[in-house]
Amino acid sequence: MVIGYWLMVIVYWLLNMRHRDMTLRQATSLVCRCCGQELPVSKFRRYPAGTYRHTCNHCYWLHHGQATRLRRILRELEERA
C-alpha cells in the first residue's frame, strides 16, 4: 500500500512538476508574489535545484531579515537593562 502511494507521487511529479521546474529554470523574469512586480531573475534567490524563490530579495528581507534584526536589537537592549 505504501509503495503504491509513493509510486503515484513520483509519477505525478514526473508528469506535472518536471515541466514546471524546467520553465522556472529558463525564466528571464518572474512576478513577485508579495509585491506583484515583474522583476528579472537576478532579483530572486535561487534554490539548489535551480529554480527560483517566488518572493524578490527585497520583500524577503522585509519579512525575514528585518524582523530578525529587530528581534536581535530588542534582545540586546533587554540584556543591557
Short mmCIF file of N, CA, C and O in Angstrom, two decimals:
data_model
loop_
_atom_site.label_atom_id
_atom_site.label_comp_id
_atom_site.label_asym_id
_atom_site.label_seq_id
_atom_site.Cartn_x
_atom_site.Cartn_y
_atom_site.Cartn_z
N MET A 1 0.83 -1.20 0.00
CA MET A 1 0.00 0.00 0.00
C MET A 1 0.86 1.25 0.00
O MET A 1 0.60 2.18 -0.74
N VAL A 2 1.90 1.27 0.82
CA VAL A 2 2.77 2.44 0.90
C VAL A 2 3.57 2.61 -0.39
O VAL A 2 3.75 3.72 -0.88
N ILE A 3 4.02 1.51 -0.97
CA ILE A 3 4.79 1.58 -2.20
C ILE A 3 3.93 2.14 -3.33
O ILE A 3 4.39 2.95 -4.13
N GLY A 4 2.67 1.76 -3.39
CA GLY A 4 1.77 2.28 -4.40
C GLY A 4 1.57 3.78 -4.28
O GLY A 4 1.50 4.50 -5.28
N TYR A 5 1.51 4.27 -3.04
CA TYR A 5 1.35 5.70 -2.81
C TYR A 5 2.56 6.46 -3.34
O TYR A 5 2.42 7.45 -4.06
N TRP A 6 3.75 6.01 -2.97
CA TRP A 6 4.96 6.71 -3.40
C TRP A 6 5.16 6.60 -4.91
O TRP A 6 5.65 7.53 -5.54
N LEU A 7 4.78 5.51 -5.48
CA LEU A 7 4.86 5.37 -6.93
C LEU A 7 3.94 6.38 -7.61
O LEU A 7 4.31 7.02 -8.60
N MET A 8 2.75 6.57 -7.04
CA MET A 8 1.81 7.54 -7.56
C MET A 8 2.37 8.97 -7.43
O MET A 8 2.24 9.77 -8.36
N VAL A 9 3.02 9.27 -6.32
CA VAL A 9 3.61 10.59 -6.11
C VAL A 9 4.72 10.84 -7.12
O VAL A 9 4.81 11.92 -7.72
N ILE A 10 5.57 9.87 -7.34
CA ILE A 10 6.68 10.02 -8.28
C ILE A 10 6.16 10.21 -9.70
O ILE A 10 6.65 11.07 -10.44
N VAL A 11 5.17 9.44 -10.08
CA VAL A 11 4.60 9.57 -11.43
C VAL A 11 3.97 10.95 -11.59
O VAL A 11 4.14 11.60 -12.63
N TYR A 12 3.25 11.43 -10.59
CA TYR A 12 2.65 12.76 -10.64
C TYR A 12 3.72 13.82 -10.83
O TYR A 12 3.59 14.73 -11.64
N TRP A 13 4.82 13.72 -10.06
CA TRP A 13 5.89 14.70 -10.15
C TRP A 13 6.53 14.67 -11.53
O TRP A 13 6.78 15.72 -12.13
N LEU A 14 6.78 13.49 -12.05
CA LEU A 14 7.40 13.40 -13.36
C LEU A 14 6.52 13.98 -14.46
O LEU A 14 7.00 14.61 -15.39
N LEU A 15 5.22 13.78 -14.35
CA LEU A 15 4.30 14.26 -15.39
C LEU A 15 4.00 15.75 -15.28
O LEU A 15 3.85 16.43 -16.29
N ASN A 16 3.91 16.27 -14.06
CA ASN A 16 3.44 17.64 -13.88
C ASN A 16 4.52 18.63 -13.44
O ASN A 16 4.65 19.70 -14.01
N MET A 17 5.28 18.28 -12.44
CA MET A 17 6.21 19.23 -11.85
C MET A 17 7.49 19.37 -12.65
O MET A 17 8.11 20.42 -12.64
N ARG A 18 7.91 18.35 -13.34
CA ARG A 18 9.17 18.41 -14.08
C ARG A 18 9.12 19.51 -15.14
O ARG A 18 10.06 20.27 -15.29
N HIS A 19 8.02 19.62 -15.86
CA HIS A 19 7.88 20.66 -16.87
C HIS A 19 7.90 22.04 -16.23
O HIS A 19 8.52 22.98 -16.75
N ARG A 20 7.24 22.18 -15.10
CA ARG A 20 7.20 23.47 -14.40
C ARG A 20 8.59 23.86 -13.92
O ARG A 20 8.99 25.02 -14.01
N ASP A 21 9.36 22.89 -13.40
CA ASP A 21 10.72 23.18 -12.97
C ASP A 21 11.59 23.66 -14.12
O ASP A 21 12.39 24.58 -13.97
N MET A 22 11.44 23.04 -15.27
CA MET A 22 12.26 23.43 -16.42
C MET A 22 11.91 24.84 -16.89
O MET A 22 12.79 25.60 -17.25
N THR A 23 10.63 25.22 -16.84
CA THR A 23 10.26 26.57 -17.24
C THR A 23 10.78 27.60 -16.23
O THR A 23 11.17 28.70 -16.61
N LEU A 24 10.79 27.25 -14.94
CA LEU A 24 11.33 28.17 -13.93
C LEU A 24 12.84 28.32 -14.06
O LEU A 24 13.38 29.38 -13.80
N ARG A 25 13.53 27.26 -14.45
CA ARG A 25 14.98 27.35 -14.60
C ARG A 25 15.36 28.21 -15.79
O ARG A 25 16.42 28.83 -15.79
N GLN A 26 14.53 28.27 -16.82
CA GLN A 26 14.86 29.03 -18.02
C GLN A 26 14.21 30.40 -18.05
O GLN A 26 14.33 31.13 -19.04
N ALA A 27 13.54 30.80 -17.00
CA ALA A 27 12.83 32.08 -16.96
C ALA A 27 13.82 33.25 -16.97
O ALA A 27 14.92 33.14 -16.43
N THR A 28 13.43 34.36 -17.57
CA THR A 28 14.25 35.57 -17.56
C THR A 28 13.68 36.62 -16.61
O THR A 28 14.40 37.48 -16.14
N SER A 29 12.38 36.55 -16.34
CA SER A 29 11.75 37.45 -15.38
C SER A 29 10.62 36.71 -14.68
O SER A 29 10.01 35.81 -15.24
N LEU A 30 10.40 37.10 -13.42
CA LEU A 30 9.35 36.48 -12.60
C LEU A 30 8.54 37.57 -11.92
O LEU A 30 9.01 38.70 -11.76
N VAL A 31 7.34 37.24 -11.50
CA VAL A 31 6.48 38.16 -10.77
C VAL A 31 6.55 37.79 -9.29
O VAL A 31 6.34 36.65 -8.91
N CYS A 32 6.87 38.78 -8.46
CA CYS A 32 6.95 38.57 -7.02
C CYS A 32 5.54 38.36 -6.47
O CYS A 32 4.63 39.14 -6.77
N ARG A 33 5.35 37.34 -5.67
CA ARG A 33 4.03 37.07 -5.09
C ARG A 33 3.68 38.04 -3.98
O ARG A 33 2.52 38.18 -3.61
N CYS A 34 4.66 38.73 -3.44
CA CYS A 34 4.42 39.64 -2.34
C CYS A 34 4.06 41.04 -2.84
O CYS A 34 3.02 41.58 -2.49
N CYS A 35 4.92 41.62 -3.66
CA CYS A 35 4.68 42.99 -4.12
C CYS A 35 4.04 43.06 -5.50
O CYS A 35 3.55 44.11 -5.90
N GLY A 36 4.04 41.96 -6.27
CA GLY A 36 3.39 41.92 -7.56
C GLY A 36 4.18 42.52 -8.71
O GLY A 36 3.67 42.62 -9.82
N GLN A 37 5.43 42.91 -8.47
CA GLN A 37 6.24 43.49 -9.53
C GLN A 37 6.88 42.40 -10.39
O GLN A 37 7.27 41.36 -9.88
N GLU A 38 7.00 42.69 -11.68
CA GLU A 38 7.73 41.77 -12.55
C GLU A 38 9.18 42.22 -12.58
O GLU A 38 9.49 43.34 -12.99
N LEU A 39 10.07 41.35 -12.12
CA LEU A 39 11.48 41.67 -11.97
C LEU A 39 12.33 40.64 -12.68
O LEU A 39 11.90 39.50 -12.88
N PRO A 40 13.57 40.99 -13.04
CA PRO A 40 14.46 39.99 -13.63
C PRO A 40 14.84 38.93 -12.59
O PRO A 40 14.76 39.18 -11.38
N VAL A 41 15.22 37.76 -13.05
CA VAL A 41 15.51 36.66 -12.13
C VAL A 41 16.71 36.95 -11.24
O VAL A 41 16.88 36.32 -10.20
N SER A 42 17.53 37.94 -11.59
CA SER A 42 18.66 38.29 -10.73
C SER A 42 18.20 38.90 -9.41
O SER A 42 18.97 38.97 -8.45
N LYS A 43 16.94 39.33 -9.32
CA LYS A 43 16.38 39.91 -8.09
C LYS A 43 15.73 38.86 -7.19
O LYS A 43 15.13 39.21 -6.18
N PHE A 44 15.84 37.58 -7.55
CA PHE A 44 15.24 36.50 -6.78
C PHE A 44 16.33 35.54 -6.30
O PHE A 44 17.34 35.36 -6.98
N ARG A 45 16.12 34.94 -5.13
CA ARG A 45 17.05 33.92 -4.65
C ARG A 45 16.82 32.63 -5.41
O ARG A 45 15.73 32.35 -5.86
N ARG A 46 17.88 31.85 -5.50
CA ARG A 46 17.81 30.61 -6.26
C ARG A 46 17.92 29.42 -5.31
O ARG A 46 18.73 29.41 -4.40
N TYR A 47 17.08 28.42 -5.52
CA TYR A 47 17.14 27.18 -4.77
C TYR A 47 18.28 26.32 -5.32
O TYR A 47 18.68 26.48 -6.48
N PRO A 48 18.81 25.39 -4.52
CA PRO A 48 19.86 24.50 -5.02
C PRO A 48 19.44 23.67 -6.23
O PRO A 48 20.27 23.27 -7.04
N ALA A 49 18.16 23.42 -6.40
CA ALA A 49 17.67 22.63 -7.53
C ALA A 49 17.70 23.43 -8.83
O ALA A 49 17.50 22.86 -9.91
N GLY A 50 17.93 24.75 -8.75
CA GLY A 50 17.99 25.57 -9.95
C GLY A 50 16.77 26.42 -10.18
O GLY A 50 16.75 27.26 -11.07
N THR A 51 15.71 26.23 -9.40
CA THR A 51 14.51 27.06 -9.54
C THR A 51 14.66 28.30 -8.66
O THR A 51 15.60 28.42 -7.89
N TYR A 52 13.72 29.20 -8.78
CA TYR A 52 13.81 30.47 -8.05
C TYR A 52 12.71 30.58 -7.01
O TYR A 52 11.62 30.06 -7.17
N ARG A 53 13.01 31.32 -5.94
CA ARG A 53 12.02 31.64 -4.92
C ARG A 53 10.99 32.58 -5.53
O ARG A 53 11.30 33.33 -6.44
N HIS A 54 9.78 32.59 -5.04
CA HIS A 54 8.71 33.40 -5.64
C HIS A 54 8.55 34.76 -4.98
O HIS A 54 7.65 35.51 -5.34
N THR A 55 9.40 35.10 -4.02
CA THR A 55 9.40 36.45 -3.46
C THR A 55 10.75 37.08 -3.77
O THR A 55 11.78 36.43 -3.66
N CYS A 56 10.75 38.35 -4.15
CA CYS A 56 12.00 39.02 -4.51
C CYS A 56 12.86 39.22 -3.26
O CYS A 56 12.40 39.08 -2.13
N ASN A 57 14.12 39.55 -3.49
CA ASN A 57 15.07 39.71 -2.38
C ASN A 57 14.63 40.81 -1.42
O ASN A 57 14.78 40.68 -0.20
N HIS A 58 14.08 41.89 -1.94
CA HIS A 58 13.66 43.00 -1.08
C HIS A 58 12.50 42.59 -0.17
O HIS A 58 12.54 42.85 1.04
N CYS A 59 11.48 41.95 -0.73
CA CYS A 59 10.34 41.50 0.09
C CYS A 59 10.78 40.44 1.09
O CYS A 59 10.31 40.42 2.23
N TYR A 60 11.68 39.56 0.67
CA TYR A 60 12.18 38.53 1.58
C TYR A 60 12.89 39.18 2.76
O TYR A 60 12.70 38.80 3.90
N TRP A 61 13.68 40.21 2.48
CA TRP A 61 14.39 40.90 3.56
C TRP A 61 13.40 41.62 4.48
O TRP A 61 13.56 41.61 5.70
N LEU A 62 12.37 42.25 3.91
CA LEU A 62 11.38 42.95 4.73
C LEU A 62 10.68 42.00 5.68
O LEU A 62 10.40 42.35 6.83
N HIS A 63 10.36 40.80 5.22
CA HIS A 63 9.59 39.87 6.04
C HIS A 63 10.44 39.01 6.96
O HIS A 63 9.97 38.59 8.00
N HIS A 64 11.69 38.74 6.58
CA HIS A 64 12.51 37.83 7.38
C HIS A 64 13.73 38.53 7.97
O HIS A 64 13.96 38.46 9.17
N GLY A 65 14.51 39.19 7.16
CA GLY A 65 15.75 39.80 7.62
C GLY A 65 15.53 40.95 8.57
O GLY A 65 16.18 41.04 9.62
N GLN A 66 14.62 41.83 8.24
CA GLN A 66 14.36 42.99 9.09
C GLN A 66 13.75 42.57 10.42
O GLN A 66 14.13 43.09 11.47
N ALA A 67 12.84 41.61 10.39
CA ALA A 67 12.23 41.14 11.64
C ALA A 67 13.27 40.48 12.54
O ALA A 67 13.29 40.69 13.76
N THR A 68 14.18 39.71 11.95
CA THR A 68 15.23 39.07 12.72
C THR A 68 16.16 40.11 13.33
O THR A 68 16.57 40.00 14.49
N ARG A 69 16.48 41.12 12.55
CA ARG A 69 17.35 42.19 13.04
C ARG A 69 16.71 42.94 14.21
O ARG A 69 17.37 43.22 15.21
N LEU A 70 15.42 43.24 14.10
CA LEU A 70 14.73 43.95 15.18
C LEU A 70 14.66 43.10 16.45
O LEU A 70 14.83 43.60 17.56
N ARG A 71 14.41 41.78 16.30
CA ARG A 71 14.39 40.91 17.46
C ARG A 71 15.75 40.87 18.15
O ARG A 71 15.83 40.87 19.38
N ARG A 72 16.82 40.85 17.36
CA ARG A 72 18.16 40.82 17.94
C ARG A 72 18.44 42.11 18.69
O ARG A 72 18.97 42.10 19.81
N ILE A 73 18.05 43.25 18.13
CA ILE A 73 18.27 44.53 18.79
C ILE A 73 17.48 44.60 20.10
O ILE A 73 18.00 45.03 21.14
N LEU A 74 16.22 44.15 20.08
CA LEU A 74 15.41 44.16 21.30
C LEU A 74 16.00 43.23 22.36
O LEU A 74 16.00 43.56 23.55
N ARG A 75 16.50 42.08 21.95
CA ARG A 75 17.10 41.15 22.89
C ARG A 75 18.35 41.75 23.53
O ARG A 75 18.57 41.63 24.74
N GLU A 76 19.17 42.45 22.73
CA GLU A 76 20.37 43.10 23.27
C GLU A 76 20.02 44.21 24.23
O GLU A 76 20.69 44.41 25.25
N LEU A 77 18.95 44.97 23.93
CA LEU A 77 18.51 46.03 24.85
C LEU A 77 18.01 45.46 26.17
O LEU A 77 18.25 46.02 27.23
N GLU A 78 17.31 44.31 26.12
CA GLU A 78 16.85 43.68 27.35
C GLU A 78 18.01 43.15 28.18
O GLU A 78 17.97 43.20 29.40
N GLU A 79 19.05 42.67 27.53
CA GLU A 79 20.22 42.16 28.27
C GLU A 79 20.97 43.28 28.97
O GLU A 79 21.55 43.07 30.04
N ARG A 80 20.98 44.47 28.37
CA ARG A 80 21.67 45.61 28.98
C ARG A 80 20.96 46.08 30.25
O ARG A 80 21.58 46.57 31.19
N ALA A 81 19.65 45.99 30.25
CA ALA A 81 18.86 46.52 31.38
C ALA A 81 18.88 45.61 32.58
O ALA A 81 19.33 44.58 32.68
#
